[in-house]
């Protein structure tokens, strides 16, 4: 339904009107339907339609003779030189306009009262509610392997300090990224790779040598570099 379509009252007992009874007697329900279609057009055109029988007949898909009869034979419409309308439709449109006018006046009065209250400070905005802080997330305890990894990695950082090549935070991030590439999620393998770099005083990490078991990397402590620097 279009947005500019408006409701208009439809009398439920319109067929009991003497004029409509004569219309039904002559043209049956066809005439009754055409009459209502013309009434709808009058509401859409402010109760003023050009008296053009052929155009109306074409629009309603009926004979011109029927249109002329419905318009003139039953005293249902009023005419001037070029247009026609309906007294009952005109009265209802006036009522609609009056109700709309009164509704607009009531709305304006209500808005003015609210505006005056705002000026007097009677209408206060509700205080903004502060969002509740998110509950602190509980840190999961580290596993034994994770603790060993941290100990080993701290040993590698300390070794770099001893050889005068300290690792910056960025260097530590890159080193951990390299470890993930070499060991994946295998923490035990990552620890062996770290210990290998500590023993060899390497500033980065590399794949384990084939004879790593013979060199003792598997069980080398994270701070073995201290033994090397004491020799």
mmCIF file of C-alpha atoms in Angstrom:
data_model
loop_
_atom_site.group_PDB
_atom_site.id
_atom_site.type_symbol
_atom_site.label_atom_id
_atom_site.label_comp_id
_atom_site.label_asym_id
_atom_site.label_seq_id
_atom_site.Cartn_x
_atom_site.Cartn_y
_atom_site.Cartn_z
ATOM 1 C CA UNK A 1 0.000 0.000 0.000
ATOM 2 C CA UNK A 2 1.448 3.437 -0.914
ATOM 3 C CA UNK A 3 2.597 5.657 1.987
ATOM 4 C CA UNK A 4 0.265 8.492 0.929
ATOM 5 C CA UNK A 5 -2.852 6.279 1.124
ATOM 6 C CA UNK A 6 -5.270 7.399 3.846
ATOM 7 C CA UNK A 7 -8.148 5.704 5.658
ATOM 8 C CA UNK A 8 -11.670 6.886 5.005
ATOM 9 C CA UNK A 9 -14.841 5.681 6.653
ATOM 10 C CA UNK A 10 -16.926 3.142 4.767
ATOM 11 C CA UNK A 11 -20.515 2.963 5.960
ATOM 12 C CA UNK A 12 -21.342 -0.709 6.551
ATOM 13 C CA UNK A 13 -25.045 -0.023 5.843
ATOM 14 C CA UNK A 14 -24.596 1.978 2.629
ATOM 15 C CA UNK A 15 -26.607 -0.632 0.652
ATOM 16 C CA UNK A 16 -29.697 0.219 2.719
ATOM 17 C CA UNK A 17 -29.709 3.815 1.412
ATOM 18 C CA UNK A 18 -32.641 4.404 -0.939
ATOM 19 C CA UNK A 19 -30.391 5.894 -3.637
ATOM 20 C CA UNK A 20 -28.077 2.893 -3.563
ATOM 21 C CA UNK A 21 -31.051 0.527 -3.683
ATOM 22 C CA UNK A 22 -32.185 2.151 -6.915
ATOM 23 C CA UNK A 23 -28.617 1.866 -8.235
ATOM 24 C CA UNK A 24 -28.553 -1.853 -7.374
ATOM 25 C CA UNK A 25 -31.965 -2.375 -8.949
ATOM 26 C CA UNK A 26 -30.787 -0.972 -12.277
ATOM 27 C CA UNK A 27 -27.094 -2.012 -12.478
ATOM 28 C CA UNK A 28 -26.705 -4.718 -9.837
ATOM 29 C CA UNK A 29 -23.423 -5.298 -8.000
ATOM 30 C CA UNK A 30 -21.490 -4.054 -11.049
ATOM 31 C CA UNK A 31 -22.987 -0.603 -10.565
ATOM 32 C CA UNK A 32 -22.385 -0.805 -6.809
ATOM 33 C CA UNK A 33 -18.712 -1.629 -7.356
ATOM 34 C CA UNK A 34 -18.273 1.173 -9.904
ATOM 35 C CA UNK A 35 -19.875 3.636 -7.489
ATOM 36 C CA UNK A 36 -17.413 2.680 -4.725
ATOM 37 C CA UNK A 37 -14.472 2.940 -7.151
ATOM 38 C CA UNK A 38 -15.560 6.495 -8.044
ATOM 39 C CA UNK A 39 -15.918 7.341 -4.338
ATOM 40 C CA UNK A 40 -12.340 6.111 -3.731
ATOM 41 C CA UNK A 41 -11.109 8.315 -6.582
ATOM 42 C CA UNK A 42 -12.895 11.301 -5.067
ATOM 43 C CA UNK A 43 -11.100 10.793 -1.752
ATOM 44 C CA UNK A 44 -7.792 10.596 -3.631
ATOM 45 C CA UNK A 45 -8.521 13.807 -5.555
ATOM 46 C CA UNK A 46 -9.864 16.016 -2.768
ATOM 47 C CA UNK A 47 -13.470 15.373 -3.865
ATOM 48 C CA UNK A 48 -12.969 16.952 -7.298
ATOM 49 C CA UNK A 49 -12.809 14.881 -10.516
ATOM 50 C CA UNK A 50 -13.034 16.070 -14.120
ATOM 51 C CA UNK A 51 -16.338 15.050 -15.705
ATOM 52 C CA UNK A 52 -14.753 12.969 -18.481
ATOM 53 C CA UNK A 53 -17.022 9.973 -19.004
ATOM 54 C CA UNK A 54 -14.798 8.197 -21.513
ATOM 55 C CA UNK A 55 -11.672 8.417 -19.338
ATOM 56 C CA UNK A 56 -13.574 7.185 -16.268
ATOM 57 C CA UNK A 57 -15.103 4.318 -18.285
ATOM 58 C CA UNK A 58 -11.674 3.324 -19.624
ATOM 59 C CA UNK A 59 -10.147 3.453 -16.154
ATOM 60 C CA UNK A 60 -12.899 1.286 -14.641
ATOM 61 C CA UNK A 61 -13.182 -0.976 -17.738
ATOM 62 C CA UNK A 62 -16.893 -0.467 -18.256
ATOM 63 C CA UNK A 63 -19.304 1.109 -20.762
ATOM 64 C CA UNK A 64 -19.655 4.895 -20.980
ATOM 65 C CA UNK A 65 -23.444 4.551 -20.787
ATOM 66 C CA UNK A 66 -23.167 2.915 -17.339
ATOM 67 C CA UNK A 67 -20.817 5.654 -16.108
ATOM 68 C CA UNK A 68 -23.209 8.410 -17.194
ATOM 69 C CA UNK A 69 -26.139 6.606 -15.566
ATOM 70 C CA UNK A 70 -24.336 6.097 -12.222
ATOM 71 C CA UNK A 71 -23.189 9.716 -12.151
ATOM 72 C CA UNK A 72 -26.560 11.331 -13.076
ATOM 73 C CA UNK A 73 -29.495 8.991 -12.452
ATOM 74 C CA UNK A 74 -29.400 8.422 -8.680
ATOM 75 C CA UNK A 75 -28.605 11.831 -7.177
ATOM 76 C CA UNK A 76 -25.304 10.516 -5.748
ATOM 77 C CA UNK A 77 -22.999 13.305 -7.010
ATOM 78 C CA UNK A 78 -22.953 17.081 -7.466
ATOM 79 C CA UNK A 79 -21.625 18.898 -10.562
ATOM 80 C CA UNK A 80 -20.267 22.221 -11.704
ATOM 81 C CA UNK A 81 -19.302 23.196 -15.239
ATOM 82 C CA UNK A 82 -16.291 20.862 -15.533
ATOM 83 C CA UNK A 83 -16.001 18.687 -12.420
ATOM 84 C CA UNK A 84 -18.079 16.647 -10.011
ATOM 85 C CA UNK A 85 -17.904 15.526 -6.398
ATOM 86 C CA UNK A 86 -19.956 14.117 -3.532
ATOM 87 C CA UNK A 87 -21.548 15.921 -0.575
ATOM 88 C CA UNK A 88 -20.996 12.967 1.782
ATOM 89 C CA UNK A 89 -17.363 12.609 0.677
ATOM 90 C CA UNK A 90 -16.837 16.342 1.160
ATOM 91 C CA UNK A 91 -18.266 16.191 4.682
ATOM 92 C CA UNK A 92 -16.017 13.271 5.618
ATOM 93 C CA UNK A 93 -12.921 14.983 4.174
ATOM 94 C CA UNK A 94 -13.723 18.075 6.256
ATOM 95 C CA UNK A 95 -13.957 15.882 9.368
ATOM 96 C CA UNK A 96 -10.630 14.237 8.495
ATOM 97 C CA UNK A 97 -8.945 17.617 8.061
ATOM 98 C CA UNK A 98 -10.403 18.885 11.321
ATOM 99 C CA UNK A 99 -9.185 15.822 13.239
ATOM 100 C CA UNK A 100 -5.747 16.184 11.676
ATOM 101 C CA UNK A 101 -5.678 19.863 12.612
ATOM 102 C CA UNK A 102 -6.692 19.120 16.205
ATOM 103 C CA UNK A 103 -4.075 16.372 16.475
ATOM 104 C CA UNK A 104 -1.415 18.783 15.219
ATOM 105 C CA UNK A 105 -2.504 21.424 17.744
ATOM 106 C CA UNK A 106 -2.399 18.887 20.590
ATOM 107 C CA UNK A 107 1.067 17.742 19.550
ATOM 108 C CA UNK A 108 2.335 21.333 19.448
ATOM 109 C CA UNK A 109 0.950 22.011 22.914
ATOM 110 C CA UNK A 110 2.606 18.870 24.265
ATOM 111 C CA UNK A 111 5.966 19.766 22.673
ATOM 112 C CA UNK A 112 5.779 23.304 24.056
ATOM 113 C CA UNK A 113 5.156 21.959 27.576
ATOM 114 C CA UNK A 114 8.134 19.628 27.319
ATOM 115 C CA UNK A 115 10.292 22.461 25.980
ATOM 116 C CA UNK A 116 9.274 24.688 28.908
ATOM 117 C CA UNK A 117 10.091 21.910 31.372
ATOM 118 C CA UNK A 118 13.538 21.528 29.827
ATOM 119 C CA UNK A 119 14.130 25.255 30.160
ATOM 120 C CA UNK A 120 13.163 25.103 33.839
ATOM 121 C CA UNK A 121 15.374 22.089 34.348
ATOM 122 C CA UNK A 122 12.502 19.821 35.315
ATOM 123 C CA UNK A 123 13.435 17.261 32.699
ATOM 124 C CA UNK A 124 16.863 15.909 33.551
ATOM 125 C CA UNK A 125 18.716 13.387 31.525
ATOM 126 C CA UNK A 126 19.261 10.133 33.390
ATOM 127 C CA UNK A 127 22.876 9.689 34.505
ATOM 128 C CA UNK A 128 24.959 7.545 32.249
ATOM 129 C CA UNK A 129 25.689 4.181 33.748
ATOM 130 C CA UNK A 130 29.341 3.269 33.793
ATOM 131 C CA UNK A 131 30.023 -0.075 32.158
ATOM 132 C CA UNK A 132 30.922 -2.749 34.641
ATOM 133 C CA UNK A 133 34.616 -3.626 34.497
ATOM 134 C CA UNK A 134 35.446 -6.995 33.072
ATOM 135 C CA UNK A 135 36.351 -9.514 35.773
ATOM 136 C CA UNK A 136 40.083 -10.234 35.883
ATOM 137 C CA UNK A 137 41.021 -13.310 33.954
ATOM 138 C CA UNK A 138 42.607 -16.008 36.013
ATOM 139 C CA UNK A 139 45.993 -17.047 34.727
ATOM 140 C CA UNK A 140 46.390 -20.774 34.293
ATOM 141 C CA UNK A 141 49.353 -22.254 36.170
ATOM 142 C CA UNK A 142 52.319 -23.108 33.956
ATOM 143 C CA UNK A 143 53.108 -26.730 33.311
ATOM 144 C CA UNK A 144 56.524 -28.177 34.195
ATOM 145 C CA UNK A 145 57.552 -28.102 30.532
ATOM 146 C CA UNK A 146 56.519 -24.451 30.200
ATOM 147 C CA UNK A 147 58.551 -23.548 33.314
ATOM 148 C CA UNK A 148 61.571 -25.383 31.889
ATOM 149 C CA UNK A 149 61.132 -23.473 28.604
ATOM 150 C CA UNK A 150 61.081 -20.120 30.420
ATOM 151 C CA UNK A 151 64.169 -21.092 32.411
ATOM 152 C CA UNK A 152 65.986 -22.139 29.261
ATOM 153 C CA UNK A 153 64.988 -19.002 27.346
ATOM 154 C CA UNK A 154 66.030 -16.785 30.282
ATOM 155 C CA UNK A 155 69.381 -18.587 30.232
ATOM 156 C CA UNK A 156 69.790 -17.764 26.530
ATOM 157 C CA UNK A 157 69.023 -14.076 27.241
ATOM 158 C CA UNK A 158 71.576 -14.059 30.087
ATOM 159 C CA UNK A 159 74.168 -15.733 27.844
ATOM 160 C CA UNK A 160 73.766 -12.945 25.277
ATOM 161 C CA UNK A 161 74.379 -10.378 28.005
ATOM 162 C CA UNK A 162 77.583 -12.211 29.008
ATOM 163 C CA UNK A 163 78.935 -12.146 25.447
ATOM 164 C CA UNK A 164 78.099 -8.429 25.169
ATOM 165 C CA UNK A 165 75.283 -8.983 22.642
ATOM 166 C CA UNK A 166 72.111 -8.368 24.680
ATOM 167 C CA UNK A 167 68.764 -9.255 23.080
ATOM 168 C CA UNK A 168 66.213 -6.466 22.765
ATOM 169 C CA UNK A 169 62.486 -7.160 23.244
ATOM 170 C CA UNK A 170 62.091 -7.214 19.456
ATOM 171 C CA UNK A 171 64.992 -9.641 19.142
ATOM 172 C CA UNK A 172 63.382 -11.880 21.765
ATOM 173 C CA UNK A 173 60.090 -11.889 19.829
ATOM 174 C CA UNK A 174 61.883 -12.802 16.613
ATOM 175 C CA UNK A 175 63.835 -15.533 18.442
ATOM 176 C CA UNK A 176 60.609 -17.072 19.785
ATOM 177 C CA UNK A 177 59.100 -16.898 16.295
ATOM 178 C CA UNK A 178 62.129 -18.776 14.941
ATOM 179 C CA UNK A 179 61.743 -21.356 17.718
ATOM 180 C CA UNK A 180 58.122 -21.960 16.711
ATOM 181 C CA UNK A 181 59.244 -22.587 13.141
ATOM 182 C CA UNK A 182 61.929 -25.077 14.259
ATOM 183 C CA UNK A 183 60.063 -26.897 17.042
ATOM 184 C CA UNK A 184 56.365 -26.225 16.396
ATOM 185 C CA UNK A 185 54.438 -27.111 19.577
ATOM 186 C CA UNK A 186 57.125 -29.514 20.839
ATOM 187 C CA UNK A 187 58.325 -27.702 23.989
ATOM 188 C CA UNK A 188 60.937 -30.386 24.722
ATOM 189 C CA UNK A 189 62.514 -29.897 21.279
ATOM 190 C CA UNK A 190 62.416 -26.112 21.730
ATOM 191 C CA UNK A 191 64.327 -26.441 25.022
ATOM 192 C CA UNK A 192 66.977 -28.602 23.334
ATOM 193 C CA UNK A 193 67.391 -25.994 20.566
ATOM 194 C CA UNK A 194 67.746 -23.200 23.166
ATOM 195 C CA UNK A 195 70.322 -25.194 25.148
ATOM 196 C CA UNK A 196 72.248 -25.838 21.946
ATOM 197 C CA UNK A 197 72.504 -22.087 21.317
ATOM 198 C CA UNK A 198 73.504 -21.472 24.951
ATOM 199 C CA UNK A 199 76.315 -24.071 24.810
ATOM 200 C CA UNK A 200 77.581 -22.719 21.494
ATOM 201 C CA UNK A 201 77.055 -19.044 22.468
ATOM 202 C CA UNK A 202 74.861 -18.504 19.410
ATOM 203 C CA UNK A 203 72.764 -15.332 19.209
ATOM 204 C CA UNK A 204 70.023 -17.138 17.305
ATOM 205 C CA UNK A 205 68.485 -20.612 17.085
ATOM 206 C CA UNK A 206 69.218 -23.378 14.572
ATOM 207 C CA UNK A 207 68.088 -26.967 13.972
ATOM 208 C CA UNK A 208 69.628 -29.541 16.302
ATOM 209 C CA UNK A 209 72.831 -31.147 15.116
ATOM 210 C CA UNK A 210 72.601 -34.836 14.242
ATOM 211 C CA UNK A 211 74.930 -35.796 17.109
ATOM 212 C CA UNK A 212 73.099 -33.673 19.646
ATOM 213 C CA UNK A 213 72.564 -36.624 21.974
ATOM 214 C CA UNK A 214 76.306 -37.296 22.103
ATOM 215 C CA UNK A 215 77.023 -33.635 22.948
ATOM 216 C CA UNK A 216 74.531 -33.692 25.814
ATOM 217 C CA UNK A 217 72.171 -30.972 24.489
ATOM 218 C CA UNK A 218 69.212 -33.078 25.531
ATOM 219 C CA UNK A 219 70.034 -32.679 29.229
ATOM 220 C CA UNK A 220 72.151 -29.484 29.158
ATOM 221 C CA UNK A 221 71.088 -27.007 31.838
ATOM 222 C CA UNK A 222 69.830 -23.612 30.711
ATOM 223 C CA UNK A 223 72.730 -21.822 32.439
ATOM 224 C CA UNK A 224 75.549 -24.075 31.235
ATOM 225 C CA UNK A 225 77.181 -21.028 29.657
ATOM 226 C CA UNK A 226 78.372 -20.077 33.186
ATOM 227 C CA UNK A 227 80.610 -23.148 33.221
ATOM 228 C CA UNK A 228 82.005 -22.099 29.850
ATOM 229 C CA UNK A 229 82.753 -18.548 30.978
ATOM 230 C CA UNK A 230 84.455 -19.786 34.184
ATOM 231 C CA UNK A 231 87.007 -21.897 32.234
#
